[in-house]
mmCIF file of C-alpha atoms in Angstrom:
data_model
loop_
_atom_site.group_PDB
_atom_site.id
_atom_site.type_symbol
_atom_site.label_atom_id
_atom_site.label_comp_id
_atom_site.label_asym_id
_atom_site.label_seq_id
_atom_site.Cartn_x
_atom_site.Cartn_y
_atom_site.Cartn_z
ATOM 1 C CA UNK A 1 0.989 28.881 -1.506
ATOM 2 C CA UNK A 2 -1.608 27.053 -2.561
ATOM 3 C CA UNK A 3 -2.934 25.386 1.034
ATOM 4 C CA UNK A 4 -1.759 22.455 1.807
ATOM 5 C CA UNK A 5 -5.966 20.930 3.601
ATOM 6 C CA UNK A 6 -6.769 21.345 0.283
ATOM 7 C CA UNK A 7 -3.985 19.389 -1.408
ATOM 8 C CA UNK A 8 -4.937 16.071 -1.913
ATOM 9 C CA UNK A 9 -8.549 16.051 -3.721
ATOM 10 C CA UNK A 10 -9.932 12.813 -3.479
ATOM 11 C CA UNK A 11 -12.900 10.633 -3.335
ATOM 12 C CA UNK A 12 -13.238 7.761 -1.702
ATOM 13 C CA UNK A 13 -15.627 5.275 -3.865
ATOM 14 C CA UNK A 14 -18.070 3.403 -0.279
ATOM 15 C CA UNK A 15 -20.315 0.680 -2.449
ATOM 16 C CA UNK A 16 -20.915 2.502 -4.954
ATOM 17 C CA UNK A 17 -20.940 5.650 -2.427
ATOM 18 C CA UNK A 18 -18.851 8.616 -3.913
ATOM 19 C CA UNK A 19 -17.324 10.782 -0.945
ATOM 20 C CA UNK A 20 -15.570 14.289 -1.481
ATOM 21 C CA UNK A 21 -12.574 13.698 0.316
ATOM 22 C CA UNK A 22 -11.606 17.285 -0.612
ATOM 23 C CA UNK A 23 -13.185 18.846 2.096
ATOM 24 C CA UNK A 24 -12.140 17.430 5.966
ATOM 25 C CA UNK A 25 -14.466 14.853 7.377
ATOM 26 C CA UNK A 26 -14.879 13.390 11.310
ATOM 27 C CA UNK A 27 -14.714 10.109 11.878
ATOM 28 C CA UNK A 28 -16.646 9.091 15.272
ATOM 29 C CA UNK A 29 -15.041 6.530 17.047
ATOM 30 C CA UNK A 30 -17.750 4.799 18.802
ATOM 31 C CA UNK A 31 -15.947 1.636 20.961
ATOM 32 C CA UNK A 32 -17.871 -1.404 22.291
ATOM 33 C CA UNK A 33 -15.436 -2.237 25.019
ATOM 34 C CA UNK A 34 -15.158 -2.216 27.938
ATOM 35 C CA UNK A 35 -11.823 -1.761 28.706
ATOM 36 C CA UNK A 36 -11.017 1.708 25.974
ATOM 37 C CA UNK A 37 -8.326 4.653 27.659
ATOM 38 C CA UNK A 38 -11.883 6.941 27.667
ATOM 39 C CA UNK A 39 -15.054 5.859 27.153
ATOM 40 C CA UNK A 40 -14.373 2.510 28.085
ATOM 41 C CA UNK A 41 -18.149 0.813 28.913
ATOM 42 C CA UNK A 42 -19.866 3.492 27.595
ATOM 43 C CA UNK A 43 -21.495 1.719 24.763
ATOM 44 C CA UNK A 44 -22.606 -1.601 26.286
ATOM 45 C CA UNK A 45 -26.171 -1.454 25.491
ATOM 46 C CA UNK A 46 -28.489 -1.219 22.619
ATOM 47 C CA UNK A 47 -29.897 2.264 23.808
ATOM 48 C CA UNK A 48 -26.925 3.965 24.785
ATOM 49 C CA UNK A 49 -24.522 2.657 20.980
ATOM 50 C CA UNK A 50 -28.023 4.404 19.659
ATOM 51 C CA UNK A 51 -28.337 7.153 21.597
ATOM 52 C CA UNK A 52 -24.520 7.766 20.382
ATOM 53 C CA UNK A 53 -24.642 7.377 17.017
ATOM 54 C CA UNK A 54 -27.435 9.540 16.764
ATOM 55 C CA UNK A 55 -25.484 12.098 18.820
ATOM 56 C CA UNK A 56 -22.400 11.792 16.357
ATOM 57 C CA UNK A 57 -24.348 11.961 12.461
ATOM 58 C CA UNK A 58 -26.495 15.291 14.105
ATOM 59 C CA UNK A 59 -23.719 16.986 15.278
ATOM 60 C CA UNK A 60 -22.267 16.368 12.003
ATOM 61 C CA UNK A 61 -20.235 12.737 12.230
ATOM 62 C CA UNK A 62 -19.213 11.728 7.683
ATOM 63 C CA UNK A 63 -18.372 8.237 9.323
ATOM 64 C CA UNK A 64 -18.534 5.579 12.286
ATOM 65 C CA UNK A 65 -16.034 3.716 13.548
ATOM 66 C CA UNK A 66 -17.055 0.463 15.765
ATOM 67 C CA UNK A 67 -14.203 -1.520 18.033
ATOM 68 C CA UNK A 68 -14.420 -4.408 20.012
ATOM 69 C CA UNK A 69 -10.811 -4.901 20.886
ATOM 70 C CA UNK A 70 -9.366 -1.968 23.096
ATOM 71 C CA UNK A 71 -5.571 -0.904 21.094
ATOM 72 C CA UNK A 72 -4.362 1.500 24.234
ATOM 73 C CA UNK A 73 -0.905 0.288 24.641
ATOM 74 C CA UNK A 74 -0.551 -3.214 26.301
ATOM 75 C CA UNK A 75 -4.767 -3.618 26.641
ATOM 76 C CA UNK A 76 -5.891 -7.160 26.613
ATOM 77 C CA UNK A 77 -5.975 -10.038 23.710
ATOM 78 C CA UNK A 78 -9.179 -11.348 23.587
ATOM 79 C CA UNK A 79 -10.499 -13.615 21.213
ATOM 80 C CA UNK A 80 -11.866 -13.684 17.471
ATOM 81 C CA UNK A 81 -15.164 -14.843 19.043
ATOM 82 C CA UNK A 82 -15.389 -12.589 21.997
ATOM 83 C CA UNK A 83 -14.983 -9.210 19.347
ATOM 84 C CA UNK A 84 -17.284 -10.586 16.514
ATOM 85 C CA UNK A 85 -19.774 -10.521 19.215
ATOM 86 C CA UNK A 86 -18.877 -7.259 20.419
ATOM 87 C CA UNK A 87 -18.749 -5.513 16.729
ATOM 88 C CA UNK A 88 -21.455 -7.441 14.987
ATOM 89 C CA UNK A 89 -24.309 -6.905 17.133
ATOM 90 C CA UNK A 90 -23.854 -2.976 17.739
ATOM 91 C CA UNK A 91 -23.432 -3.052 13.753
ATOM 92 C CA UNK A 92 -26.426 -3.911 12.216
ATOM 93 C CA UNK A 93 -28.220 -2.798 15.353
ATOM 94 C CA UNK A 94 -26.317 1.502 13.770
ATOM 95 C CA UNK A 95 -26.929 -0.460 9.944
ATOM 96 C CA UNK A 96 -31.165 -0.398 10.972
ATOM 97 C CA UNK A 97 -31.528 2.177 12.898
ATOM 98 C CA UNK A 98 -29.254 4.410 10.370
ATOM 99 C CA UNK A 99 -29.185 3.536 7.344
ATOM 100 C CA UNK A 100 -27.145 6.404 6.351
ATOM 101 C CA UNK A 101 -24.798 5.946 7.614
ATOM 102 C CA UNK A 102 -20.890 5.004 7.267
ATOM 103 C CA UNK A 103 -19.959 2.211 9.500
ATOM 104 C CA UNK A 104 -16.427 1.253 9.687
ATOM 105 C CA UNK A 105 -14.891 -1.990 11.682
ATOM 106 C CA UNK A 106 -11.522 -1.176 13.867
ATOM 107 C CA UNK A 107 -10.316 -4.649 13.482
ATOM 108 C CA UNK A 108 -7.016 -6.583 12.290
ATOM 109 C CA UNK A 109 -8.673 -9.829 11.851
ATOM 110 C CA UNK A 110 -9.581 -10.721 8.639
ATOM 111 C CA UNK A 111 -12.713 -12.537 9.989
ATOM 112 C CA UNK A 112 -13.779 -10.261 11.954
ATOM 113 C CA UNK A 113 -13.482 -7.130 8.957
ATOM 114 C CA UNK A 114 -16.190 -9.670 6.313
ATOM 115 C CA UNK A 115 -18.507 -10.596 9.336
ATOM 116 C CA UNK A 116 -18.749 -6.579 9.884
ATOM 117 C CA UNK A 117 -19.186 -5.873 5.965
ATOM 118 C CA UNK A 118 -21.410 -8.677 5.806
ATOM 119 C CA UNK A 119 -23.038 -7.280 8.660
ATOM 120 C CA UNK A 120 -23.641 -3.267 7.084
ATOM 121 C CA UNK A 121 -19.731 -2.494 7.437
ATOM 122 C CA UNK A 122 -17.958 -0.693 4.297
ATOM 123 C CA UNK A 123 -14.842 0.426 5.150
ATOM 124 C CA UNK A 124 -11.843 -1.507 7.095
ATOM 125 C CA UNK A 125 -9.365 0.518 9.610
ATOM 126 C CA UNK A 126 -6.654 -1.893 10.552
ATOM 127 C CA UNK A 127 -4.222 -1.253 12.830
ATOM 128 C CA UNK A 128 -1.432 -3.409 11.438
ATOM 129 C CA UNK A 129 -2.253 -2.257 7.854
ATOM 130 C CA UNK A 130 -2.494 -6.129 7.485
ATOM 131 C CA UNK A 131 0.769 -7.401 9.146
ATOM 132 C CA UNK A 132 -0.860 -8.909 12.035
ATOM 133 C CA UNK A 133 -3.788 -11.013 9.828
ATOM 134 C CA UNK A 134 -1.988 -12.388 6.407
ATOM 135 C CA UNK A 135 -5.755 -13.105 5.531
ATOM 136 C CA UNK A 136 -6.037 -9.472 5.733
ATOM 137 C CA UNK A 137 -5.382 -7.399 2.319
ATOM 138 C CA UNK A 138 -6.790 -10.059 0.298
ATOM 139 C CA UNK A 139 -10.361 -10.110 1.961
ATOM 140 C CA UNK A 140 -10.971 -6.311 1.809
ATOM 141 C CA UNK A 141 -9.894 -7.024 -1.764
ATOM 142 C CA UNK A 142 -12.551 -9.742 -2.579
ATOM 143 C CA UNK A 143 -14.821 -7.159 -0.540
ATOM 144 C CA UNK A 144 -14.165 -4.004 -2.995
ATOM 145 C CA UNK A 145 -14.023 -1.570 0.441
ATOM 146 C CA UNK A 146 -11.573 0.769 1.234
ATOM 147 C CA UNK A 147 -9.093 0.379 3.485
ATOM 148 C CA UNK A 148 -7.463 2.363 6.314
ATOM 149 C CA UNK A 149 -3.650 1.533 6.688
ATOM 150 C CA UNK A 150 -2.353 2.703 9.727
ATOM 151 C CA UNK A 151 1.387 2.723 11.084
ATOM 152 C CA UNK A 152 2.626 0.649 13.925
ATOM 153 C CA UNK A 153 5.217 -1.783 15.249
ATOM 154 C CA UNK A 154 4.375 -4.811 17.545
ATOM 155 C CA UNK A 155 1.172 -5.717 18.968
ATOM 156 C CA UNK A 156 -1.082 -3.168 21.072
ATOM 157 C CA UNK A 157 0.961 -5.853 23.871
ATOM 158 C CA UNK A 158 4.049 -5.249 22.628
ATOM 159 C CA UNK A 159 4.370 -1.560 20.545
ATOM 160 C CA UNK A 160 6.118 0.542 23.943
ATOM 161 C CA UNK A 161 8.639 -2.211 23.067
ATOM 162 C CA UNK A 162 8.804 -0.831 19.644
ATOM 163 C CA UNK A 163 9.909 3.353 20.027
ATOM 164 C CA UNK A 164 12.766 2.659 18.294
ATOM 165 C CA UNK A 165 14.117 4.588 14.712
ATOM 166 C CA UNK A 166 17.104 5.479 13.159
ATOM 167 C CA UNK A 167 14.843 8.266 10.841
ATOM 168 C CA UNK A 168 11.300 8.078 12.375
ATOM 169 C CA UNK A 169 9.903 9.985 9.060
ATOM 170 C CA UNK A 170 11.871 8.353 6.900
ATOM 171 C CA UNK A 171 10.540 4.904 8.305
ATOM 172 C CA UNK A 172 7.061 5.803 7.706
ATOM 173 C CA UNK A 173 7.455 7.232 4.725
ATOM 174 C CA UNK A 174 8.832 4.131 3.024
ATOM 175 C CA UNK A 175 6.074 1.637 5.532
ATOM 176 C CA UNK A 176 3.023 3.217 3.214
ATOM 177 C CA UNK A 177 5.360 3.091 0.449
ATOM 178 C CA UNK A 178 5.721 -0.400 0.642
ATOM 179 C CA UNK A 179 2.054 -1.298 2.042
ATOM 180 C CA UNK A 180 0.354 1.140 -0.757
ATOM 181 C CA UNK A 181 2.276 -0.589 -3.278
ATOM 182 C CA UNK A 182 1.041 -4.364 -2.030
ATOM 183 C CA UNK A 183 -2.907 -3.821 -1.883
ATOM 184 C CA UNK A 184 -2.571 -1.527 -4.894
ATOM 185 C CA UNK A 185 -1.239 -4.578 -6.706
ATOM 186 C CA UNK A 186 -3.835 -7.347 -4.288
ATOM 187 C CA UNK A 187 -6.640 -4.864 -6.332
ATOM 188 C CA UNK A 188 -7.998 -2.403 -3.291
ATOM 189 C CA UNK A 189 -9.145 0.484 -4.896
ATOM 190 C CA UNK A 190 -9.404 2.457 -2.258
ATOM 191 C CA UNK A 191 -7.437 3.153 0.589
ATOM 192 C CA UNK A 192 -6.785 5.794 3.246
ATOM 193 C CA UNK A 193 -3.172 6.430 5.330
ATOM 194 C CA UNK A 194 -2.833 6.728 9.537
ATOM 195 C CA UNK A 195 0.381 7.439 10.814
ATOM 196 C CA UNK A 196 -0.061 6.110 13.887
ATOM 197 C CA UNK A 197 -0.400 8.589 16.592
ATOM 198 C CA UNK A 198 0.803 7.300 20.019
ATOM 199 C CA UNK A 199 1.628 3.203 18.433
ATOM 200 C CA UNK A 200 4.734 2.537 18.864
ATOM 201 C CA UNK A 201 5.486 5.664 19.467
ATOM 202 C CA UNK A 202 7.055 8.038 22.282
ATOM 203 C CA UNK A 203 5.473 11.244 23.085
ATOM 204 C CA UNK A 204 8.387 13.211 21.440
ATOM 205 C CA UNK A 205 7.923 11.016 18.491
ATOM 206 C CA UNK A 206 4.881 11.941 18.373
ATOM 207 C CA UNK A 207 4.998 15.058 17.749
ATOM 208 C CA UNK A 208 8.051 15.235 15.569
ATOM 209 C CA UNK A 209 5.732 12.956 13.444
ATOM 210 C CA UNK A 210 2.906 15.718 13.975
ATOM 211 C CA UNK A 211 5.402 18.873 12.619
ATOM 212 C CA UNK A 212 6.054 16.852 9.182
ATOM 213 C CA UNK A 213 3.060 15.427 8.461
ATOM 214 C CA UNK A 214 2.561 17.166 5.407
ATOM 215 C CA UNK A 215 5.590 15.005 4.200
ATOM 216 C CA UNK A 216 2.841 12.549 3.723
ATOM 217 C CA UNK A 217 0.350 13.782 1.134
ATOM 218 C CA UNK A 218 2.938 12.444 -1.109
ATOM 219 C CA UNK A 219 0.847 9.297 -1.515
ATOM 220 C CA UNK A 220 -2.179 11.459 -2.523
ATOM 221 C CA UNK A 221 -4.529 9.338 -0.425
ATOM 222 C CA UNK A 222 -6.682 10.860 2.618
ATOM 223 C CA UNK A 223 -5.051 11.849 5.531
ATOM 224 C CA UNK A 224 -6.168 10.424 8.486
ATOM 225 C CA UNK A 225 -4.900 11.974 12.009
ATOM 226 C CA UNK A 226 -6.437 9.885 15.693
ATOM 227 C CA UNK A 227 -5.216 12.084 18.611
ATOM 228 C CA UNK A 228 -8.118 12.492 20.323
ATOM 229 C CA UNK A 229 -7.247 12.480 23.778
ATOM 230 C CA UNK A 230 -4.395 10.754 23.854
ATOM 231 C CA UNK A 231 -1.366 10.665 26.263
ATOM 232 C CA UNK A 232 0.792 12.625 23.763
ATOM 233 C CA UNK A 233 -2.131 15.431 24.517
ATOM 234 C CA UNK A 234 -2.909 14.666 28.468
ATOM 235 C CA UNK A 235 1.097 13.644 30.014
ATOM 236 C CA UNK A 236 1.865 17.149 27.861
ATOM 237 C CA UNK A 237 -0.824 18.880 29.593
ATOM 238 C CA UNK A 238 -0.019 17.464 33.361
ATOM 239 C CA UNK A 239 -3.852 16.187 32.872
ATOM 240 C CA UNK A 240 -6.217 13.521 32.487
ATOM 241 C CA UNK A 241 -8.108 11.859 29.322
ATOM 242 C CA UNK A 242 -11.219 13.261 30.824
ATOM 243 C CA UNK A 243 -9.174 17.685 30.387
ATOM 244 C CA UNK A 244 -7.592 16.642 27.048
ATOM 245 C CA UNK A 245 -10.136 17.723 24.909
ATOM 246 C CA UNK A 246 -8.764 21.537 24.526
ATOM 247 C CA UNK A 247 -5.668 19.990 24.059
ATOM 248 C CA UNK A 248 -7.388 17.832 21.021
ATOM 249 C CA UNK A 249 -8.713 20.403 19.334
ATOM 250 C CA UNK A 250 -5.418 22.232 19.223
ATOM 251 C CA UNK A 251 -4.073 19.676 17.871
ATOM 252 C CA UNK A 252 -6.740 19.213 15.647
ATOM 253 C CA UNK A 253 -5.704 22.602 14.382
ATOM 254 C CA UNK A 254 -2.552 21.597 12.915
ATOM 255 C CA UNK A 255 -3.365 18.564 11.265
ATOM 256 C CA UNK A 256 -5.832 19.733 9.049
ATOM 257 C CA UNK A 257 -3.828 23.014 8.679
ATOM 258 C CA UNK A 258 -0.933 20.147 7.220
ATOM 259 C CA UNK A 259 -3.748 18.309 5.129
ATOM 260 C CA UNK A 260 -5.511 15.550 7.852
ATOM 261 C CA UNK A 261 -8.337 14.856 5.687
ATOM 262 C CA UNK A 262 -10.423 13.378 8.149
ATOM 263 C CA UNK A 263 -10.269 14.013 11.647
ATOM 264 C CA UNK A 264 -10.954 10.201 14.160
ATOM 265 C CA UNK A 265 -13.040 12.127 16.890
ATOM 266 C CA UNK A 266 -14.500 11.440 20.749
ATOM 267 C CA UNK A 267 -16.077 14.643 20.426
ATOM 268 C CA UNK A 268 -17.296 15.325 16.476
ATOM 269 C CA UNK A 269 -19.155 18.680 17.479
ATOM 270 C CA UNK A 270 -15.671 20.234 18.710
ATOM 271 C CA UNK A 271 -14.290 18.578 15.935
ATOM 272 C CA UNK A 272 -16.728 19.680 12.892
ATOM 273 C CA UNK A 273 -16.062 23.093 14.809
ATOM 274 C CA UNK A 274 -12.123 23.037 13.975
ATOM 275 C CA UNK A 275 -12.720 22.618 10.769
ATOM 276 C CA UNK A 276 -15.172 25.077 9.838
ATOM 277 C CA UNK A 277 -12.767 28.109 11.308
ATOM 278 C CA UNK A 278 -9.652 26.447 9.923
ATOM 279 C CA UNK A 279 -11.479 26.645 6.298
ATOM 280 C CA UNK A 280 -11.997 29.317 6.950
ATOM 281 C CA UNK A 281 -8.544 30.288 6.833
ATOM 282 C CA UNK A 282 -7.947 28.717 4.150
ATOM 283 C CA UNK A 283 -10.845 28.300 1.580
ATOM 284 C CA UNK A 284 -13.789 31.078 3.192
ATOM 285 C CA UNK A 285 -16.941 29.017 0.645
ATOM 286 C CA UNK A 286 -15.972 25.395 0.176
ATOM 287 C CA UNK A 287 -15.954 24.246 3.870
ATOM 288 C CA UNK A 288 -18.999 27.076 4.934
ATOM 289 C CA UNK A 289 -21.103 26.261 1.835
ATOM 290 C CA UNK A 290 -21.296 23.062 3.682
ATOM 291 C CA UNK A 291 -21.424 23.140 7.125
#
């Protein structure tokens, strides 16, 4: 049987730079927020930001995802100006110090995305897939950058109230079917999809979605997973986010086997290692040659 790890052979055009996503990649998380669920208030100074980015790049991160708005359940809403003040200096700093880095901006606001791309970002990661700002999709199309669209219902303040589904997998598939069609019609050429673990989903629903993750390969789009240290792991193991790295690695292994193309993570070194090991099982030469 053909390995699902390599079943989506897709390249990503990042402003003229072609990224081969037939081999799984790593997106390192850089939250420049004081209230993120795991690393809040860690990366506030220029020195801490640059040290963390350098560490992630040296460990093998292919993307650096910069976020200034905490999207954990029930997070405090902040103004557009405050979000801009958090992310733009960080992106400018990273772009100047590490010009080779591929920077993603994690935002659902089009003006933040535009300012970020102007500052050096080259990919937009929107947890709402354009739902929370009607200007996002046409703006991304105009900027000609890849769009990472996630499945969510509601917003970070209300999403826990929306974790109700008649058929979870059917609804997620229908959601992406409609979204991808709209993105392409708007002129967005490169689309990635994220099933949104932890967003408007219970722990049981998260595992149900993971169990059927390979169904999302029908779209032929790079599949991004983000459950690094999330509560679906640490609550299941009766521990904390700080002690959820082993559990994260276990789920990363499952996600890779089911076709994940990008792991969005706090811990880059461990993610690179699991890609290498799972790759040995699925295709002994391709990943080992790269790593």
